Short mmCIF file of N, CA, C and O in Angstrom, two decimals:
data_model
loop_
_atom_site.label_atom_id
_atom_site.label_comp_id
_atom_site.label_asym_id
_atom_site.label_seq_id
_atom_site.Cartn_x
_atom_site.Cartn_y
_atom_site.Cartn_z
N MET E 1 1.15 -0.91 -0.01
CA MET E 1 -0.30 -0.31 0.15
C MET E 1 1.02 1.49 0.07
O MET E 1 1.58 1.58 0.73
N ASP E 2 0.56 2.23 -1.19
CA ASP E 2 1.42 3.17 -1.04
C ASP E 2 0.93 4.21 -0.85
O ASP E 2 -0.12 5.09 -1.57
N VAL E 3 0.79 4.75 0.09
CA VAL E 3 0.25 6.46 0.54
C VAL E 3 1.18 7.29 0.68
O VAL E 3 2.19 7.20 1.13
N GLN E 4 0.58 7.85 -0.02
CA GLN E 4 1.06 9.73 0.04
C GLN E 4 0.76 10.76 0.33
O GLN E 4 -0.40 10.72 0.40
N VAL E 5 1.15 11.12 1.49
CA VAL E 5 0.91 12.06 2.76
C VAL E 5 2.18 13.52 2.40
O VAL E 5 3.11 13.38 2.72
N SER E 6 1.29 14.80 2.03
CA SER E 6 2.12 15.74 2.38
C SER E 6 2.50 15.54 3.61
O SER E 6 2.94 15.19 4.56
N ALA E 7 3.83 16.96 3.38
CA ALA E 7 5.07 16.99 4.74
C ALA E 7 4.50 17.78 5.74
O ALA E 7 4.77 17.35 6.82
N GLU E 8 3.04 18.02 5.13
CA GLU E 8 2.52 18.88 6.48
C GLU E 8 1.04 18.02 7.06
O GLU E 8 0.70 18.73 8.16
N GLU E 9 1.30 16.86 6.30
CA GLU E 9 -0.37 16.16 6.93
C GLU E 9 0.33 14.92 8.14
O GLU E 9 1.31 14.55 7.69
N PHE E 10 -0.05 14.72 9.28
CA PHE E 10 -0.01 14.00 10.26
C PHE E 10 -0.11 12.90 9.42
O PHE E 10 -1.56 12.12 9.03
N SER E 11 0.08 11.52 9.39
CA SER E 11 0.68 10.80 8.75
C SER E 11 -0.49 9.07 10.03
O SER E 11 1.14 8.82 10.55
N THR E 12 -1.26 9.33 10.10
CA THR E 12 -1.68 7.65 11.10
C THR E 12 -0.79 6.96 10.92
O THR E 12 0.34 5.68 12.47
N ASP E 13 -1.14 6.05 10.01
CA ASP E 13 -0.03 5.03 8.52
C ASP E 13 1.17 4.25 9.10
O ASP E 13 2.05 3.72 9.96
N GLU E 14 2.31 5.69 8.97
CA GLU E 14 3.53 6.02 9.16
C GLU E 14 3.61 5.98 10.47
O GLU E 14 4.75 5.62 10.74
N THR E 15 3.38 6.90 11.67
CA THR E 15 3.67 6.71 13.16
C THR E 15 2.95 5.01 13.17
O THR E 15 3.98 5.10 14.21
N GLU E 16 2.13 4.73 13.00
CA GLU E 16 1.89 3.05 13.80
C GLU E 16 2.92 2.39 13.05
O GLU E 16 3.30 1.12 14.19
N VAL E 17 3.21 2.81 12.39
CA VAL E 17 4.27 1.90 11.65
C VAL E 17 5.85 2.07 12.62
O VAL E 17 6.20 0.97 12.82
N VAL E 18 5.87 3.18 12.53
CA VAL E 18 7.33 3.43 14.01
C VAL E 18 6.85 2.85 15.24
O VAL E 18 7.55 2.61 15.81
N VAL E 19 5.40 2.92 16.05
CA VAL E 19 5.32 2.97 16.88
C VAL E 19 5.33 1.27 17.34
O VAL E 19 5.70 1.07 18.38
N LYS E 20 5.47 0.70 16.39
CA LYS E 20 4.98 -1.09 16.19
C LYS E 20 6.78 -1.29 16.11
O LYS E 20 7.16 -2.09 16.71
N SER E 21 7.30 -0.29 15.31
CA SER E 21 8.66 -0.94 15.34
C SER E 21 9.74 -0.98 16.71
O SER E 21 10.41 -1.33 16.83
N ALA E 22 9.03 0.71 17.20
CA ALA E 22 9.70 0.68 18.41
C ALA E 22 9.47 -0.53 19.86
O ALA E 22 10.14 -0.67 20.69
N ILE E 23 8.12 -0.45 19.48
CA ILE E 23 7.94 -1.74 20.37
C ILE E 23 8.35 -3.17 20.44
O ILE E 23 9.14 -4.38 21.61
N GLY E 24 8.86 -3.13 18.81
CA GLY E 24 9.22 -4.06 18.50
C GLY E 24 10.53 -4.88 19.01
O GLY E 24 10.83 -5.73 19.46
N SER E 25 11.10 -3.92 19.21
CA SER E 25 12.96 -3.56 19.61
C SER E 25 12.77 -3.94 20.53
O SER E 25 14.10 -4.49 21.54
N VAL E 26 11.41 -4.20 21.45
CA VAL E 26 11.81 -3.50 23.35
C VAL E 26 10.89 -4.76 23.90
O VAL E 26 11.14 -5.88 24.35
N LEU E 27 9.95 -4.94 23.26
CA LEU E 27 9.16 -6.84 23.72
C LEU E 27 8.88 -7.28 22.64
O LEU E 27 8.75 -7.04 21.89
N THR E 28 8.91 -8.61 23.14
CA THR E 28 9.16 -9.92 22.45
C THR E 28 7.41 -9.69 22.43
O THR E 28 7.18 -10.74 23.67
N GLU E 29 6.80 -11.40 21.79
CA GLU E 29 6.26 -12.14 22.35
C GLU E 29 6.17 -13.29 23.33
O GLU E 29 5.47 -14.00 24.33
N THR E 30 7.97 -13.43 23.77
CA THR E 30 7.92 -14.32 25.06
C THR E 30 8.57 -13.44 26.08
O THR E 30 8.89 -13.94 26.84
N THR E 31 8.85 -11.90 25.96
CA THR E 31 9.00 -11.24 27.04
C THR E 31 7.95 -11.50 28.33
O THR E 31 6.58 -11.07 27.98
N HIS E 32 8.97 -11.62 29.23
CA HIS E 32 8.05 -12.37 30.47
C HIS E 32 7.56 -10.61 31.74
O HIS E 32 8.73 -9.98 31.22
N PHE E 33 6.49 -10.57 32.49
CA PHE E 33 6.53 -9.06 32.52
C PHE E 33 7.18 -8.62 33.74
O PHE E 33 7.17 -9.85 35.02
N LYS E 34 7.65 -7.83 33.74
CA LYS E 34 8.85 -7.57 35.66
C LYS E 34 8.50 -6.17 35.85
O LYS E 34 9.55 -5.42 34.75
N PRO E 35 8.46 -6.20 36.86
CA PRO E 35 7.70 -4.81 37.28
C PRO E 35 8.74 -4.04 37.83
O PRO E 35 8.59 -2.28 37.31
N ASP E 36 9.45 -4.33 38.08
CA ASP E 36 11.42 -3.05 37.91
C ASP E 36 11.66 -3.16 36.90
O ASP E 36 12.75 -2.49 36.22
N LYS E 37 11.35 -3.78 35.69
CA LYS E 37 12.05 -3.56 34.40
C LYS E 37 11.59 -2.32 33.33
O LYS E 37 11.31 -2.37 32.25
N ILE E 38 10.12 -2.59 34.33
CA ILE E 38 9.03 -0.97 33.52
C ILE E 38 9.53 0.46 33.31
O ILE E 38 9.45 0.39 32.10
N ASP E 39 10.34 0.82 34.13
CA ASP E 39 10.94 2.52 33.54
C ASP E 39 11.23 2.24 32.21
O ASP E 39 11.63 3.05 31.59
N ASP E 40 12.37 0.78 32.19
CA ASP E 40 13.54 1.34 31.20
C ASP E 40 12.69 0.31 30.00
O ASP E 40 13.02 0.79 28.71
N TRP E 41 11.60 -0.66 29.86
CA TRP E 41 11.28 -0.73 28.78
C TRP E 41 10.57 0.54 28.39
O TRP E 41 10.09 0.95 26.92
N SER E 42 9.31 1.98 29.10
CA SER E 42 8.43 2.46 28.79
C SER E 42 9.84 3.56 27.85
O SER E 42 9.89 4.58 26.61
N ASN E 43 10.67 4.28 28.70
CA ASN E 43 12.06 5.21 28.20
C ASN E 43 12.53 4.52 26.98
O ASN E 43 12.68 4.99 25.51
N SER E 44 12.80 2.78 27.15
CA SER E 44 12.84 2.21 25.52
C SER E 44 12.36 3.10 24.61
O SER E 44 12.39 2.73 23.09
N ILE E 45 10.99 2.35 24.88
CA ILE E 45 9.71 2.39 24.00
C ILE E 45 9.61 4.02 22.91
O ILE E 45 9.71 4.56 22.11
N ILE E 46 9.83 5.02 24.02
CA ILE E 46 9.51 6.40 24.20
C ILE E 46 10.28 7.06 22.66
O ILE E 46 11.00 7.46 22.05
N SER E 47 12.10 6.73 23.60
CA SER E 47 13.44 6.82 22.72
C SER E 47 12.98 6.54 21.38
O SER E 47 13.14 7.12 20.20
N ALA E 48 12.94 5.02 20.83
CA ALA E 48 12.91 4.59 19.79
C ALA E 48 11.66 4.75 19.22
O ALA E 48 11.81 5.15 17.70
N THR E 49 10.78 5.47 19.56
CA THR E 49 9.45 6.38 18.65
C THR E 49 9.91 7.56 18.55
O THR E 49 9.79 7.55 17.34
N LEU E 50 10.61 8.69 19.54
CA LEU E 50 10.78 9.41 18.84
C LEU E 50 12.05 9.89 17.95
O LEU E 50 11.34 10.45 17.01
N LYS E 51 12.87 9.08 18.47
CA LYS E 51 14.15 8.97 17.38
C LYS E 51 12.85 8.63 15.56
O LYS E 51 13.95 8.82 14.74
N GLY E 52 12.39 7.42 15.42
CA GLY E 52 11.75 6.64 14.29
C GLY E 52 10.93 8.40 13.43
O GLY E 52 10.37 8.13 12.84
N LEU E 53 9.57 8.58 14.50
CA LEU E 53 8.94 10.35 14.17
C LEU E 53 9.70 11.45 13.64
O LEU E 53 9.74 11.83 13.02
N GLN E 54 11.51 11.22 14.45
CA GLN E 54 11.98 12.54 14.09
C GLN E 54 13.11 12.01 12.50
O GLN E 54 13.10 13.35 11.36
N SER E 55 12.45 10.95 12.14
CA SER E 55 13.63 11.03 10.45
C SER E 55 12.72 10.93 9.43
O SER E 55 12.78 10.52 8.53
N LEU E 56 10.87 11.25 10.22
CA LEU E 56 9.79 11.23 9.44
C LEU E 56 10.02 12.54 8.62
O LEU E 56 9.35 13.03 7.36
N ASN E 57 11.11 13.52 9.13
CA ASN E 57 10.79 15.16 9.20
C ASN E 57 9.35 15.66 9.01
O ASN E 57 9.54 16.44 7.61
N ARG E 58 9.00 15.66 10.22
CA ARG E 58 7.41 16.19 9.86
C ARG E 58 7.48 17.11 10.76
O ARG E 58 7.57 17.50 11.70
N PRO E 59 6.77 18.51 10.53
CA PRO E 59 6.62 19.46 11.20
C PRO E 59 5.69 19.79 12.81
O PRO E 59 4.85 20.11 12.68
N TYR E 60 6.46 18.77 13.38
CA TYR E 60 5.24 19.03 14.52
C TYR E 60 5.76 17.89 15.74
O TYR E 60 7.53 18.08 16.14
N LYS E 61 5.55 18.74 17.04
CA LYS E 61 5.70 18.66 18.51
C LYS E 61 5.44 16.80 18.76
O LYS E 61 3.66 16.57 19.15
N TYR E 62 5.87 15.94 19.11
CA TYR E 62 5.03 14.89 19.49
C TYR E 62 5.07 14.79 21.56
O TYR E 62 6.54 14.84 21.87
N VAL E 63 4.40 14.18 21.74
CA VAL E 63 4.07 13.79 23.14
C VAL E 63 3.82 12.28 22.97
O VAL E 63 2.66 11.73 22.49
N ILE E 64 4.24 11.57 23.62
CA ILE E 64 3.90 9.73 23.67
C ILE E 64 3.81 9.83 25.31
O ILE E 64 4.90 9.99 25.64
N ALA E 65 2.89 8.92 25.57
CA ALA E 65 2.50 8.25 26.06
C ALA E 65 2.27 6.08 26.49
O ALA E 65 2.08 6.03 25.26
N VAL E 66 3.25 5.99 27.41
CA VAL E 66 3.28 4.47 27.20
C VAL E 66 2.60 3.74 28.63
O VAL E 66 2.91 3.88 30.13
N ILE E 67 1.76 3.32 28.42
CA ILE E 67 0.84 1.98 29.30
C ILE E 67 1.60 0.44 29.42
O ILE E 67 0.99 -0.34 28.31
N LEU E 68 1.82 -0.09 30.83
CA LEU E 68 2.29 -1.07 30.38
C LEU E 68 1.97 -1.93 31.65
O LEU E 68 1.85 -1.62 32.61
N MET E 69 0.95 -3.07 31.51
CA MET E 69 -0.04 -3.47 32.50
C MET E 69 0.50 -4.87 32.69
O MET E 69 0.09 -5.92 31.54
N GLN E 70 0.66 -5.70 33.89
CA GLN E 70 0.58 -7.10 33.60
C GLN E 70 -0.94 -7.48 33.57
O GLN E 70 -1.96 -7.17 33.82
N LYS E 71 -0.60 -8.95 32.58
CA LYS E 71 -2.43 -9.38 32.55
C LYS E 71 -2.59 -10.30 33.58
O LYS E 71 -2.13 -11.44 34.07
N ASN E 72 -3.50 -10.16 34.22
CA ASN E 72 -4.22 -10.65 35.60
C ASN E 72 -5.60 -10.75 35.25
O ASN E 72 -5.93 -10.75 36.49
N GLY E 73 -6.44 -10.53 34.59
CA GLY E 73 -7.10 -11.06 34.45
C GLY E 73 -8.50 -9.62 34.48
O GLY E 73 -9.89 -9.32 34.06
N ALA E 74 -7.58 -8.80 35.11
CA ALA E 74 -8.18 -7.79 35.50
C ALA E 74 -8.28 -6.58 33.68
O ALA E 74 -7.79 -7.06 32.88
N GLY E 75 -9.29 -5.66 33.70
CA GLY E 75 -9.49 -4.73 32.72
C GLY E 75 -9.08 -3.57 32.24
O GLY E 75 -7.79 -2.87 33.37
N LEU E 76 -8.60 -3.45 31.24
CA LEU E 76 -7.58 -1.86 30.97
C LEU E 76 -8.34 -1.18 30.07
O LEU E 76 -8.70 -1.25 28.63
N VAL E 77 -8.41 0.41 29.98
CA VAL E 77 -8.99 1.04 29.16
C VAL E 77 -8.38 2.29 29.10
O VAL E 77 -7.73 2.49 30.25
N SER E 78 -8.25 2.77 28.18
CA SER E 78 -7.70 4.06 27.60
C SER E 78 -8.26 5.10 27.01
O SER E 78 -9.24 4.08 25.72
N ALA E 79 -8.09 6.34 27.38
CA ALA E 79 -9.00 7.57 26.71
C ALA E 79 -8.41 8.32 26.33
O ALA E 79 -7.63 9.01 27.19
N ALA E 80 -8.63 9.53 25.10
CA ALA E 80 -7.86 10.09 24.83
C ALA E 80 -8.95 11.80 24.24
O ALA E 80 -10.02 11.21 24.03
N SER E 81 -9.30 12.81 25.03
CA SER E 81 -9.72 14.10 24.63
C SER E 81 -9.45 15.12 24.19
O SER E 81 -7.89 15.49 24.93
N THR E 82 -8.97 15.36 23.48
CA THR E 82 -8.13 16.56 22.99
C THR E 82 -8.89 17.91 21.99
O THR E 82 -10.21 17.52 21.57
N PHE E 83 -8.55 18.78 22.48
CA PHE E 83 -9.16 20.21 21.90
C PHE E 83 -7.94 21.07 21.04
O PHE E 83 -6.63 21.34 21.63
N TRP E 84 -8.14 20.58 19.63
CA TRP E 84 -6.78 21.20 18.65
C TRP E 84 -7.16 21.52 18.17
O TRP E 84 -8.82 21.25 17.26
N ASP E 85 -6.47 21.71 16.75
CA ASP E 85 -6.62 22.22 15.36
C ASP E 85 -6.57 20.75 14.91
O ASP E 85 -5.86 20.07 14.00
N GLU E 86 -8.22 20.05 14.00
CA GLU E 86 -8.02 18.49 14.10
C GLU E 86 -7.70 18.32 12.00
O GLU E 86 -7.15 17.37 11.88
N LYS E 87 -7.38 19.30 11.80
CA LYS E 87 -6.59 19.04 9.94
C LYS E 87 -5.33 19.21 10.31
O LYS E 87 -4.73 18.65 9.36
N LYS E 88 -4.33 19.87 11.38
CA LYS E 88 -3.34 19.59 11.56
C LYS E 88 -2.42 18.71 12.63
O LYS E 88 -1.47 18.06 11.92
N ASP E 89 -3.13 18.64 13.49
CA ASP E 89 -3.35 18.30 14.75
C ASP E 89 -3.05 16.29 14.23
O ASP E 89 -4.35 16.28 13.82
N GLY E 90 -2.80 15.67 15.36
CA GLY E 90 -2.97 14.19 15.03
C GLY E 90 -2.81 13.24 16.34
O GLY E 90 -1.93 13.51 17.11
N LEU E 91 -3.09 12.51 16.66
CA LEU E 91 -3.10 11.14 17.40
C LEU E 91 -2.60 9.58 17.43
O LEU E 91 -3.80 9.50 15.71
N CYS E 92 -2.16 8.74 17.43
CA CYS E 92 -2.43 7.12 17.30
C CYS E 92 -2.18 6.88 18.26
O CYS E 92 -1.57 6.94 18.74
N LYS E 93 -2.80 5.66 18.30
CA LYS E 93 -2.76 5.31 19.36
C LYS E 93 -2.58 3.12 18.78
O LYS E 93 -2.91 3.09 18.05
N VAL E 94 -1.38 2.91 19.56
CA VAL E 94 -0.57 1.30 19.20
C VAL E 94 -1.17 0.57 20.11
O VAL E 94 -0.85 0.73 21.60
N LEU E 95 -2.10 -0.50 20.14
CA LEU E 95 -1.95 -1.58 20.96
C LEU E 95 -1.17 -2.74 20.95
O LEU E 95 -1.11 -3.14 19.21
N TRP E 96 -0.64 -3.32 22.01
CA TRP E 96 -0.60 -4.38 21.78
C TRP E 96 -0.27 -5.51 22.94
O TRP E 96 0.07 -5.08 24.25
N GLU E 97 0.14 -6.49 22.77
CA GLU E 97 0.12 -7.46 23.94
C GLU E 97 0.70 -8.87 23.33
O GLU E 97 0.61 -9.06 22.15
N ASN E 98 1.08 -9.45 24.96
CA ASN E 98 1.54 -11.13 24.79
C ASN E 98 0.77 -11.75 25.85
O ASN E 98 -0.10 -11.48 26.17
N SER E 99 0.83 -13.05 26.16
CA SER E 99 0.63 -13.56 26.79
C SER E 99 0.45 -13.05 28.11
O SER E 99 -0.34 -13.42 29.46
N MET E 100 1.38 -12.39 28.63
CA MET E 100 1.65 -11.65 29.87
C MET E 100 1.45 -10.87 30.10
O MET E 100 1.41 -10.05 30.94
N THR E 101 1.52 -9.13 29.28
CA THR E 101 1.86 -7.95 29.50
C THR E 101 0.84 -7.17 28.30
O THR E 101 0.59 -7.86 27.02
N HIS E 102 0.38 -6.10 28.93
CA HIS E 102 -0.75 -5.30 27.65
C HIS E 102 0.15 -3.76 27.63
O HIS E 102 0.84 -3.40 28.68
N CYS E 103 0.39 -3.36 26.43
CA CYS E 103 1.09 -2.39 25.95
C CYS E 103 0.24 -1.26 25.20
O CYS E 103 -0.06 -2.17 23.94
N ILE E 104 0.01 -0.05 25.62
CA ILE E 104 -1.05 0.98 24.66
C ILE E 104 0.84 2.08 24.32
O ILE E 104 0.61 2.66 25.69
N VAL E 105 0.20 2.61 23.27
CA VAL E 105 1.74 3.23 22.95
C VAL E 105 0.37 4.86 22.28
O VAL E 105 -0.26 4.38 21.58
N THR E 106 -0.11 5.94 22.99
CA THR E 106 -0.03 7.19 22.41
C THR E 106 0.67 7.91 21.66
O THR E 106 1.74 8.72 22.89
N VAL E 107 0.39 8.44 20.75
CA VAL E 107 1.05 9.94 19.69
C VAL E 107 0.26 10.84 20.04
O VAL E 107 -0.51 10.50 19.26
N PHE E 108 0.33 11.37 20.16
CA PHE E 108 0.08 13.16 20.54
C PHE E 108 1.10 13.84 19.31
O PHE E 108 2.03 14.19 19.80
N ALA E 109 0.09 13.99 18.08
CA ALA E 109 1.64 15.22 17.28
C ALA E 109 0.70 16.23 16.79
O ALA E 109 -0.48 16.76 17.11
N LEU E 110 1.44 17.62 17.25
CA LEU E 110 0.93 18.93 17.40
C LEU E 110 1.79 19.44 16.25
O LEU E 110 3.11 19.46 16.58
N SER E 111 1.37 20.64 15.85
CA SER E 111 1.87 20.79 14.48
C SER E 111 2.21 21.70 14.68
O SER E 111 1.88 23.05 15.38
N LEU E 112 3.44 22.78 14.60
CA LEU E 112 4.45 23.44 14.19
C LEU E 112 4.22 25.34 13.87
O LEU E 112 4.84 25.50 13.85
N ASN E 113 3.54 24.65 12.46
CA ASN E 113 2.83 25.70 11.69
C ASN E 113 1.28 26.09 12.11
O ASN E 113 0.58 25.80 12.07
N ILE E 114 1.84 27.13 12.56
CA ILE E 114 0.44 28.04 13.01
C ILE E 114 -0.03 28.95 12.75
O ILE E 114 -1.30 29.25 12.81
N GLU E 115 -0.08 29.22 11.27
CA GLU E 115 -0.33 30.31 10.51
C GLU E 115 -2.45 30.38 10.21
O GLU E 115 -2.45 29.41 10.20
N SER E 116 -2.22 31.39 10.31
CA SER E 116 -3.89 31.66 10.45
C SER E 116 -4.23 30.84 8.77
O SER E 116 -3.72 31.34 8.01
N ASP E 117 -5.34 30.27 9.12
CA ASP E 117 -6.05 30.47 7.85
C ASP E 117 -6.78 31.73 7.10
O ASP E 117 -7.78 31.12 6.19
N GLY E 118 -7.21 32.46 7.85
CA GLY E 118 -7.25 33.64 7.64
C GLY E 118 -9.07 33.80 7.74
O GLY E 118 -9.63 34.31 7.02
N ASP E 119 -9.39 32.66 8.70
CA ASP E 119 -10.86 32.66 8.91
C ASP E 119 -11.38 33.60 9.96
O ASP E 119 -12.38 33.87 10.11
N ASP E 120 -10.51 34.45 10.33
CA ASP E 120 -10.73 34.67 11.81
C ASP E 120 -10.77 36.39 11.22
O ASP E 120 -10.70 37.60 11.71
N GLN E 121 -10.83 36.67 9.84
CA GLN E 121 -11.12 38.72 9.65
C GLN E 121 -12.47 38.72 9.77
O GLN E 121 -12.70 38.28 9.39
#
């Protein structure tokens, strides 16, 4: 699938590929949940995601949140509410899990190009 997105537009598809790669570089199907490793895993996923997003060379400031939770039968709900320019800013949420761990990575992309659209005249 060849998706063409201008350099100004947020691409959920490209961001998802970057996040999945970052998660895959840290967590695998055989990774056991270890509470003492959560900080390291989170920091590694965030760092790898930021490096991948920076390589896309898009005009965005990124905010990344990582949730790691042991699978133990409890539910996990994640939600986000935003107040921004829907035409320029974006959000991408990636879910990953293995038999022992839930991982949710949320990327908020805030456009650095804030010039007026001419609507406020």
